[in-house]
Amino acid sequence: MLLRFTIRLFQETKWRLLYRFLVQFGIKGMLAIRWFRNRLQKGQYFPPFWMLSITDQCNLSCQGCWVTQQHPPRILEPNLLDQMVHECNTQGSYFFGILGGEPFLHPTLWSFLAKHPKSYFQVFTNGTLLTQSIADQMAKLGNITPLISIEGRHEVSEIRRGASYVYPQALLAIEHCHHAGLIIGVATSVCQSNFNEVVNMDFIRDLIERGVHYVWYYIYRPVGPKPTPELALSEEQICTLRKFLVQNRPHAPILMVDAYWDHKGRALCPGALGMSHHIGPSGAIEFCPPLQFAVEKIAIGQSLAKLCQNSSFLRELRHFCKSHTQGCIILEYPQLLADFLADKLISHLEMSENQRISILDPACGEGELLLSIAN
């Protein structure tokens, strides 16, 4: 598999882009982990990887999406983005996941990405806005890999996405990226409605033929404005997914990324391990993208490193998650998580007349308000 995959990379991607991927993502990523571990030994804490939701604006409304769109939409301001990336670089962190909403709707996305050639960005996109011009722009910058979301074939995708023609548009986006010589990823959130369509080798072979180089399998979490809990996988389906990945990963000339288990089959939560945290479009420093609760919020002139080091909320949440599971606390212990958040957010915040805490119970199918406190 490794030999065939390597041949594919050299044949299908521009060598300049492949070199930058290997250096800026591969080598710098390994160094970031080493520096992270060295910091921990000194009692210092700063994650090696960051997920940045740069806007909550999106042109779709998907089932299970954790983003609540605001009107007008919120965005991470360009100066704040630049400040955070520069500080992360000083800490040895150079890899960033760029999320939304839909990242291509951020008004200054391209100037931001161009300002940081030493960093590497994985852009999560639904693909509907990814034209040939945009693919060529990513190739020109050279420090971007697109991660295009495919949530099933035609009918299933339309229901999941709440819009028509999303599936063929995603395939066209892959084609544009292939023509541009990019390293291409596909993400799929595996749920009840798309399980049979995406957990099979026909799906994998189709991606390989279209020039996709890695596929990211993510277990559906029922969160957000449309949690749709009936789409959550059963335990049997989760085991079937794991077996599918283990059995086929050694043979297919594509990287099959397992977002829930490590290479030894152990459940894995990057947030609980302190490997990654998330910053929302308001600047809130959050545990992970689907778990959007925060006490700290970064602004211009503030140090992200100091906020992380001094955040008792993030520290206690990491400890809470590790004490119950190595995996996803949302999937395994949603009610315990809701209880923890209700207790800790109240105790960490001093309420004023302009402050409000709203906590949603992730175990509640209707996204019911568990706690709302306002002065």
Coordinates of C-alpha atoms in Angstrom, one line a residue:
M1 CA 0.0 0.0 0.0
L2 CA 2.7 2.5 1.0
L3 CA 4.6 2.0 -2.3
R4 CA 1.5 2.4 -4.4
F5 CA 0.4 5.4 -2.4
T6 CA 3.8 7.1 -2.8
I7 CA 3.7 6.5 -6.5
R8 CA 0.3 8.1 -6.6
L9 CA 1.5 11.2 -4.8
F10 CA 4.4 11.7 -7.2
Q11 CA 2.2 11.1 -10.2
E12 CA -0.8 13.2 -9.2
T13 CA 0.5 16.1 -7.2
K14 CA 2.9 18.9 -7.9
W15 CA 6.2 18.2 -6.5
R16 CA 6.5 21.6 -4.9
L17 CA 3.3 21.0 -3.0
L18 CA 4.3 17.6 -2.0
Y19 CA 7.6 18.9 -0.6
R20 CA 5.9 21.6 1.4
F21 CA 3.4 19.0 2.7
L22 CA 6.2 16.7 3.9
V23 CA 8.2 19.5 5.5
Q24 CA 5.6 21.8 6.9
F25 CA 3.0 19.2 7.9
G26 CA 5.1 16.1 8.4
I27 CA 8.5 17.3 9.8
K28 CA 7.2 20.4 11.6
G29 CA 4.3 18.4 12.9
M30 CA 6.6 15.8 14.5
L31 CA 8.7 18.6 16.0
A32 CA 5.6 20.3 17.3
I33 CA 4.7 17.2 19.3
R34 CA 8.3 16.9 20.6
W35 CA 8.2 20.6 21.8
F36 CA 4.8 20.0 23.3
R37 CA 6.1 17.1 25.4
N38 CA 9.1 19.1 26.4
R39 CA 6.9 21.9 27.6
L40 CA 4.8 19.5 29.7
Q41 CA 7.9 18.3 31.5
K42 CA 8.5 21.9 32.5
G43 CA 5.0 22.4 33.6
Q44 CA 4.1 24.5 30.6
Y45 CA 1.1 23.9 28.4
F46 CA 0.3 24.8 24.8
P47 CA -1.2 22.5 22.2
P48 CA 0.9 21.6 19.1
F49 CA -2.1 21.8 16.8
W50 CA -5.0 24.3 16.6
M51 CA -8.5 24.2 15.0
L52 CA -9.7 27.7 13.9
S53 CA -13.4 28.3 13.0
I54 CA -12.9 31.5 11.1
T55 CA -16.6 32.2 10.4
D56 CA -20.0 30.8 11.4
Q57 CA -21.4 31.8 8.0
C58 CA -22.3 28.9 5.7
N59 CA -24.4 28.3 2.6
L60 CA -25.7 25.0 3.9
S61 CA -27.6 23.8 7.0
C62 CA -26.5 20.3 7.8
Q63 CA -27.8 17.7 10.2
G64 CA -25.5 17.4 13.2
C65 CA -23.5 20.5 12.4
W66 CA -22.2 22.1 15.6
V67 CA -22.3 25.6 14.2
T68 CA -25.1 28.0 15.1
Q69 CA -25.1 30.6 12.4
Q70 CA -25.4 34.2 13.5
H71 CA -26.9 37.2 11.7
P72 CA -24.8 39.1 10.9
P73 CA -22.2 36.3 10.7
R74 CA -19.3 36.3 13.1
I75 CA -15.7 36.1 11.8
L76 CA -12.3 35.9 13.3
E77 CA -10.8 39.3 12.6
P78 CA -7.7 39.3 10.3
N79 CA -5.5 41.0 12.8
L80 CA -6.4 38.5 15.5
L81 CA -5.9 35.6 13.1
D82 CA -2.4 36.9 12.3
Q83 CA -1.6 37.5 15.9
M84 CA -2.6 33.9 16.9
V85 CA -0.7 32.2 14.1
H86 CA 2.4 34.2 14.8
E87 CA 2.3 33.3 18.5
C88 CA 1.7 29.6 17.7
N89 CA 4.7 29.7 15.4
T90 CA 6.8 30.9 18.3
Q91 CA 5.6 27.9 20.3
G92 CA 6.6 25.5 17.5
S93 CA 3.0 25.0 16.2
Y94 CA 2.6 25.3 12.5
F95 CA -0.4 23.2 11.6
F96 CA -3.9 24.6 11.6
G97 CA -7.3 23.2 10.7
I98 CA -9.4 26.0 9.1
L99 CA -13.1 25.5 9.7
G100 CA -16.4 27.4 9.5
G101 CA -19.2 27.6 8.7
E102 CA -17.8 27.6 5.3
P103 CA -14.2 29.0 5.3
F104 CA -14.4 30.2 1.7
L105 CA -17.0 32.8 2.9
H106 CA -14.4 34.5 5.1
P107 CA -13.8 37.9 3.4
T108 CA -10.0 37.9 3.9
L109 CA -9.2 34.2 3.8
W110 CA -6.6 34.4 1.0
S111 CA -4.6 37.3 2.4
F112 CA -4.5 35.6 5.7
L113 CA -3.2 32.3 4.3
A114 CA -0.7 34.2 2.1
K115 CA 0.8 36.0 5.1
H116 CA 1.8 32.7 6.7
P117 CA 3.9 30.7 4.2
K118 CA 5.7 28.8 7.0
S119 CA 2.5 27.4 8.4
Y120 CA 0.4 24.6 6.9
F121 CA -3.4 24.8 6.7
Q122 CA -6.1 22.1 6.2
V123 CA -9.2 23.8 5.0
F124 CA -12.5 22.0 5.8
T125 CA -15.0 22.8 3.1
N126 CA -18.3 21.5 1.8
G127 CA -16.9 22.0 -1.7
T128 CA -19.8 23.9 -3.2
L129 CA -17.8 27.1 -3.6
L130 CA -14.5 25.4 -4.6
T131 CA -14.0 26.5 -8.2
Q132 CA -11.0 25.9 -10.4
S133 CA -9.9 29.4 -9.7
I134 CA -9.9 28.7 -6.0
A135 CA -8.1 25.4 -6.4
D136 CA -5.4 27.1 -8.5
Q137 CA -5.1 29.8 -5.8
M138 CA -4.5 27.1 -3.2
A139 CA -1.9 25.5 -5.4
K140 CA -0.2 28.9 -5.9
L141 CA 0.1 29.4 -2.1
G142 CA 1.3 25.9 -1.7
N143 CA 0.6 25.5 2.1
I144 CA -3.0 24.2 1.9
T145 CA -4.6 20.8 1.7
P146 CA -8.4 20.9 1.1
L147 CA -10.6 18.5 3.1
I148 CA -13.8 18.2 1.1
S149 CA -16.9 16.9 3.0
I150 CA -18.9 14.1 1.4
E151 CA -21.9 13.0 3.5
G152 CA -23.3 10.3 1.2
R153 CA -24.4 9.8 -2.4
H154 CA -27.0 12.0 -4.1
E155 CA -30.2 11.4 -2.1
V156 CA -28.6 10.9 1.3
S157 CA -26.3 13.9 0.8
E158 CA -29.2 16.2 -0.1
I159 CA -31.1 15.3 3.1
R160 CA -28.0 15.5 5.3
R161 CA -27.0 18.9 3.8
G162 CA -30.4 20.4 3.4
A163 CA -29.8 21.4 -0.2
S164 CA -29.8 19.9 -3.7
Y165 CA -26.8 19.0 -5.9
V166 CA -24.3 19.1 -3.1
Y167 CA -22.9 15.7 -3.9
P168 CA -22.0 16.4 -7.6
Q169 CA -20.7 19.8 -6.5
A170 CA -18.3 18.1 -4.1
L171 CA -17.1 15.7 -6.8
L172 CA -16.5 18.7 -9.1
A173 CA -14.5 20.4 -6.3
I174 CA -12.3 17.2 -6.1
E175 CA -11.8 17.4 -9.9
H176 CA -10.7 21.0 -9.7
C177 CA -8.2 20.2 -6.9
H178 CA -6.9 17.2 -8.9
H179 CA -6.3 19.4 -11.9
A180 CA -4.4 21.9 -9.7
G181 CA -2.1 19.1 -8.4
L182 CA -3.2 19.5 -4.8
I183 CA -3.0 16.9 -2.0
I184 CA -6.7 16.2 -1.5
G185 CA -8.7 14.9 1.4
V186 CA -12.3 13.8 1.8
A187 CA -14.1 13.9 5.2
T188 CA -17.2 11.9 5.9
S189 CA -19.3 11.9 9.0
V190 CA -20.5 8.3 9.3
C191 CA -24.1 8.0 10.5
Q192 CA -27.2 5.8 10.0
S193 CA -28.3 7.2 6.7
N194 CA -24.9 7.0 4.9
F195 CA -23.3 4.1 6.6
N196 CA -23.8 1.6 3.7
E197 CA -22.7 4.2 1.2
V198 CA -19.4 5.3 2.6
V199 CA -18.2 2.2 4.7
N200 CA -17.3 0.1 1.7
M201 CA -14.5 -0.4 -0.7
D202 CA -16.5 0.8 -3.7
F203 CA -16.6 4.3 -2.1
I204 CA -12.8 4.1 -1.4
R205 CA -12.0 3.0 -5.0
D206 CA -14.1 5.8 -6.4
L207 CA -12.2 8.3 -4.3
I208 CA -8.8 6.9 -5.5
E209 CA -9.9 7.1 -9.1
R210 CA -10.8 10.7 -8.6
G211 CA -7.4 11.6 -7.2
V212 CA -8.2 11.8 -3.5
H213 CA -5.2 11.0 -1.3
Y214 CA -6.7 10.7 2.2
V215 CA -10.2 10.0 3.6
W216 CA -11.1 11.1 7.1
Y217 CA -13.8 9.0 8.8
Y218 CA -15.6 10.8 11.6
I219 CA -18.3 9.2 13.8
Y220 CA -21.4 11.3 13.8
R221 CA -22.1 13.4 16.9
P222 CA -25.7 14.5 17.5
V223 CA -24.9 18.2 18.3
G224 CA -25.8 21.7 17.1
P225 CA -29.1 23.3 16.0
K226 CA -30.2 20.1 14.2
P227 CA -28.7 17.3 16.3
T228 CA -30.9 14.5 14.7
P229 CA -29.9 11.9 17.3
E230 CA -31.6 9.1 15.3
L231 CA -28.6 9.3 12.9
A232 CA -26.2 8.2 15.6
L233 CA -24.4 4.9 15.0
S234 CA -25.1 1.8 17.1
E235 CA -22.2 0.1 19.0
E236 CA -22.3 -2.7 16.4
Q237 CA -21.9 -0.2 13.5
I238 CA -19.0 1.5 15.3
C239 CA -17.2 -1.8 15.6
T240 CA -18.0 -2.6 12.0
L241 CA -16.5 0.8 11.0
R242 CA -13.3 0.1 13.0
K243 CA -13.0 -3.4 11.4
F244 CA -13.4 -2.0 8.0
L245 CA -10.6 0.5 8.5
V246 CA -8.2 -2.0 10.1
Q247 CA -8.8 -4.6 7.4
N248 CA -8.5 -2.3 4.4
R249 CA -6.0 0.3 5.4
P250 CA -3.0 -1.9 4.7
H251 CA -4.1 -2.6 1.2
A252 CA -5.7 0.5 -0.4
P253 CA -3.3 3.2 -1.9
I254 CA -5.0 5.9 0.1
L255 CA -4.6 7.1 3.7
M256 CA -7.6 6.1 5.7
V257 CA -7.6 8.4 8.7
D258 CA -9.3 7.2 11.8
A259 CA -10.6 10.2 13.8
Y260 CA -11.6 8.2 16.8
W261 CA -8.9 5.5 17.4
D262 CA -5.1 5.6 17.5
H263 CA -2.9 3.2 15.6
K264 CA -3.2 0.6 18.4
G265 CA -7.0 0.7 18.3
R266 CA -7.4 2.7 21.5
A267 CA -10.1 5.4 21.7
L268 CA -8.5 8.8 21.2
C269 CA -9.5 12.3 22.2
P270 CA -7.0 15.0 21.1
G271 CA -8.6 17.6 23.4
A272 CA -8.3 15.3 26.4
L273 CA -4.7 14.7 25.6
G274 CA -4.1 18.4 25.2
M275 CA -2.9 17.9 21.6
S276 CA -5.4 20.3 20.1
H277 CA -8.0 22.9 21.1
H278 CA -10.4 25.0 19.1
I279 CA -11.0 28.8 18.7
G280 CA -14.5 29.8 17.6
P281 CA -15.3 32.8 15.4
S282 CA -15.9 35.0 18.5
G283 CA -12.4 34.2 19.7
A284 CA -13.6 31.8 22.4
I285 CA -11.0 29.2 23.3
E286 CA -12.9 25.9 23.3
F287 CA -12.1 22.3 24.1
C288 CA -12.8 21.0 20.5
P289 CA -15.0 22.0 17.6
P290 CA -18.2 20.1 18.6
L291 CA -17.8 21.0 22.3
Q292 CA -18.2 24.8 22.1
F293 CA -18.1 25.9 25.7
A294 CA -15.6 28.4 26.9
V295 CA -14.5 30.7 29.7
E296 CA -11.6 32.4 28.1
K297 CA -11.8 34.5 24.9
I298 CA -8.8 35.9 23.1
A299 CA -8.6 39.5 21.8
I300 CA -6.0 41.6 20.2
G301 CA -3.0 42.1 22.4
Q302 CA -3.7 39.0 24.6
S303 CA -1.4 36.0 24.7
L304 CA -2.9 32.8 23.6
A305 CA -0.2 30.9 25.4
K306 CA -0.9 32.6 28.8
L307 CA -4.7 32.0 28.4
C308 CA -4.1 28.3 27.7
Q309 CA -1.6 27.9 30.6
N310 CA -3.8 29.7 33.1
S311 CA -7.2 28.2 32.0
S312 CA -8.5 26.2 34.9
F313 CA -11.6 25.4 32.9
L314 CA -9.8 23.7 30.1
R315 CA -7.4 22.0 32.5
E316 CA -10.4 20.6 34.6
L317 CA -12.3 19.6 31.4
R318 CA -9.2 17.7 30.1
H319 CA -8.9 15.9 33.5
F320 CA -12.7 15.2 33.6
C321 CA -12.6 13.6 30.1
K322 CA -9.5 11.5 30.8
S323 CA -10.9 10.2 34.0
H324 CA -14.0 8.8 32.3
T325 CA -12.8 7.7 28.8
Q326 CA -9.9 7.9 26.4
G327 CA -12.5 8.5 23.6
C328 CA -15.2 11.1 22.9
I329 CA -17.0 12.3 26.0
I330 CA -19.9 13.5 23.9
L331 CA -20.5 10.0 22.5
E332 CA -19.9 8.0 25.7
Y333 CA -21.0 10.1 28.6
P334 CA -23.2 13.0 27.4
Q335 CA -25.2 13.5 30.6
L336 CA -22.1 13.5 32.8
L337 CA -20.6 16.1 30.4
A338 CA -23.8 18.3 30.7
D339 CA -23.6 18.1 34.5
F340 CA -19.9 19.0 34.5
L341 CA -20.5 22.0 32.3
A342 CA -23.4 23.2 34.3
D343 CA -21.3 23.1 37.4
K344 CA -18.0 24.4 36.2
L345 CA -19.1 27.2 34.0
I346 CA -21.1 28.7 36.8
S347 CA -18.2 28.3 39.3
H348 CA -15.7 29.8 36.8
L349 CA -17.6 32.9 35.8
E350 CA -18.4 35.9 37.8
M351 CA -21.8 37.0 36.5
S352 CA -22.4 40.6 35.6
E353 CA -25.4 42.3 34.0
N354 CA -23.8 41.9 30.5
Q355 CA -22.9 38.2 30.9
R356 CA -24.9 35.1 30.1
I357 CA -24.2 31.4 30.2
S358 CA -26.2 29.0 28.0
I359 CA -25.6 25.3 28.3
L360 CA -27.1 22.8 25.9
D361 CA -27.5 19.3 27.0
P362 CA -25.7 17.2 24.3
A363 CA -27.8 14.2 25.3
C364 CA -31.1 15.9 24.5
G365 CA -32.3 15.3 21.0
E366 CA -34.1 18.6 20.7
G367 CA -31.1 20.7 21.8
E368 CA -33.1 21.6 24.8
L369 CA -31.8 24.4 27.0
L370 CA -30.4 22.8 30.2
L371 CA -29.4 26.0 31.9
S372 CA -29.7 29.6 31.1
I373 CA -28.6 32.2 33.6
A374 CA -28.7 35.9 33.0
N375 CA -28.5 39.0 35.1

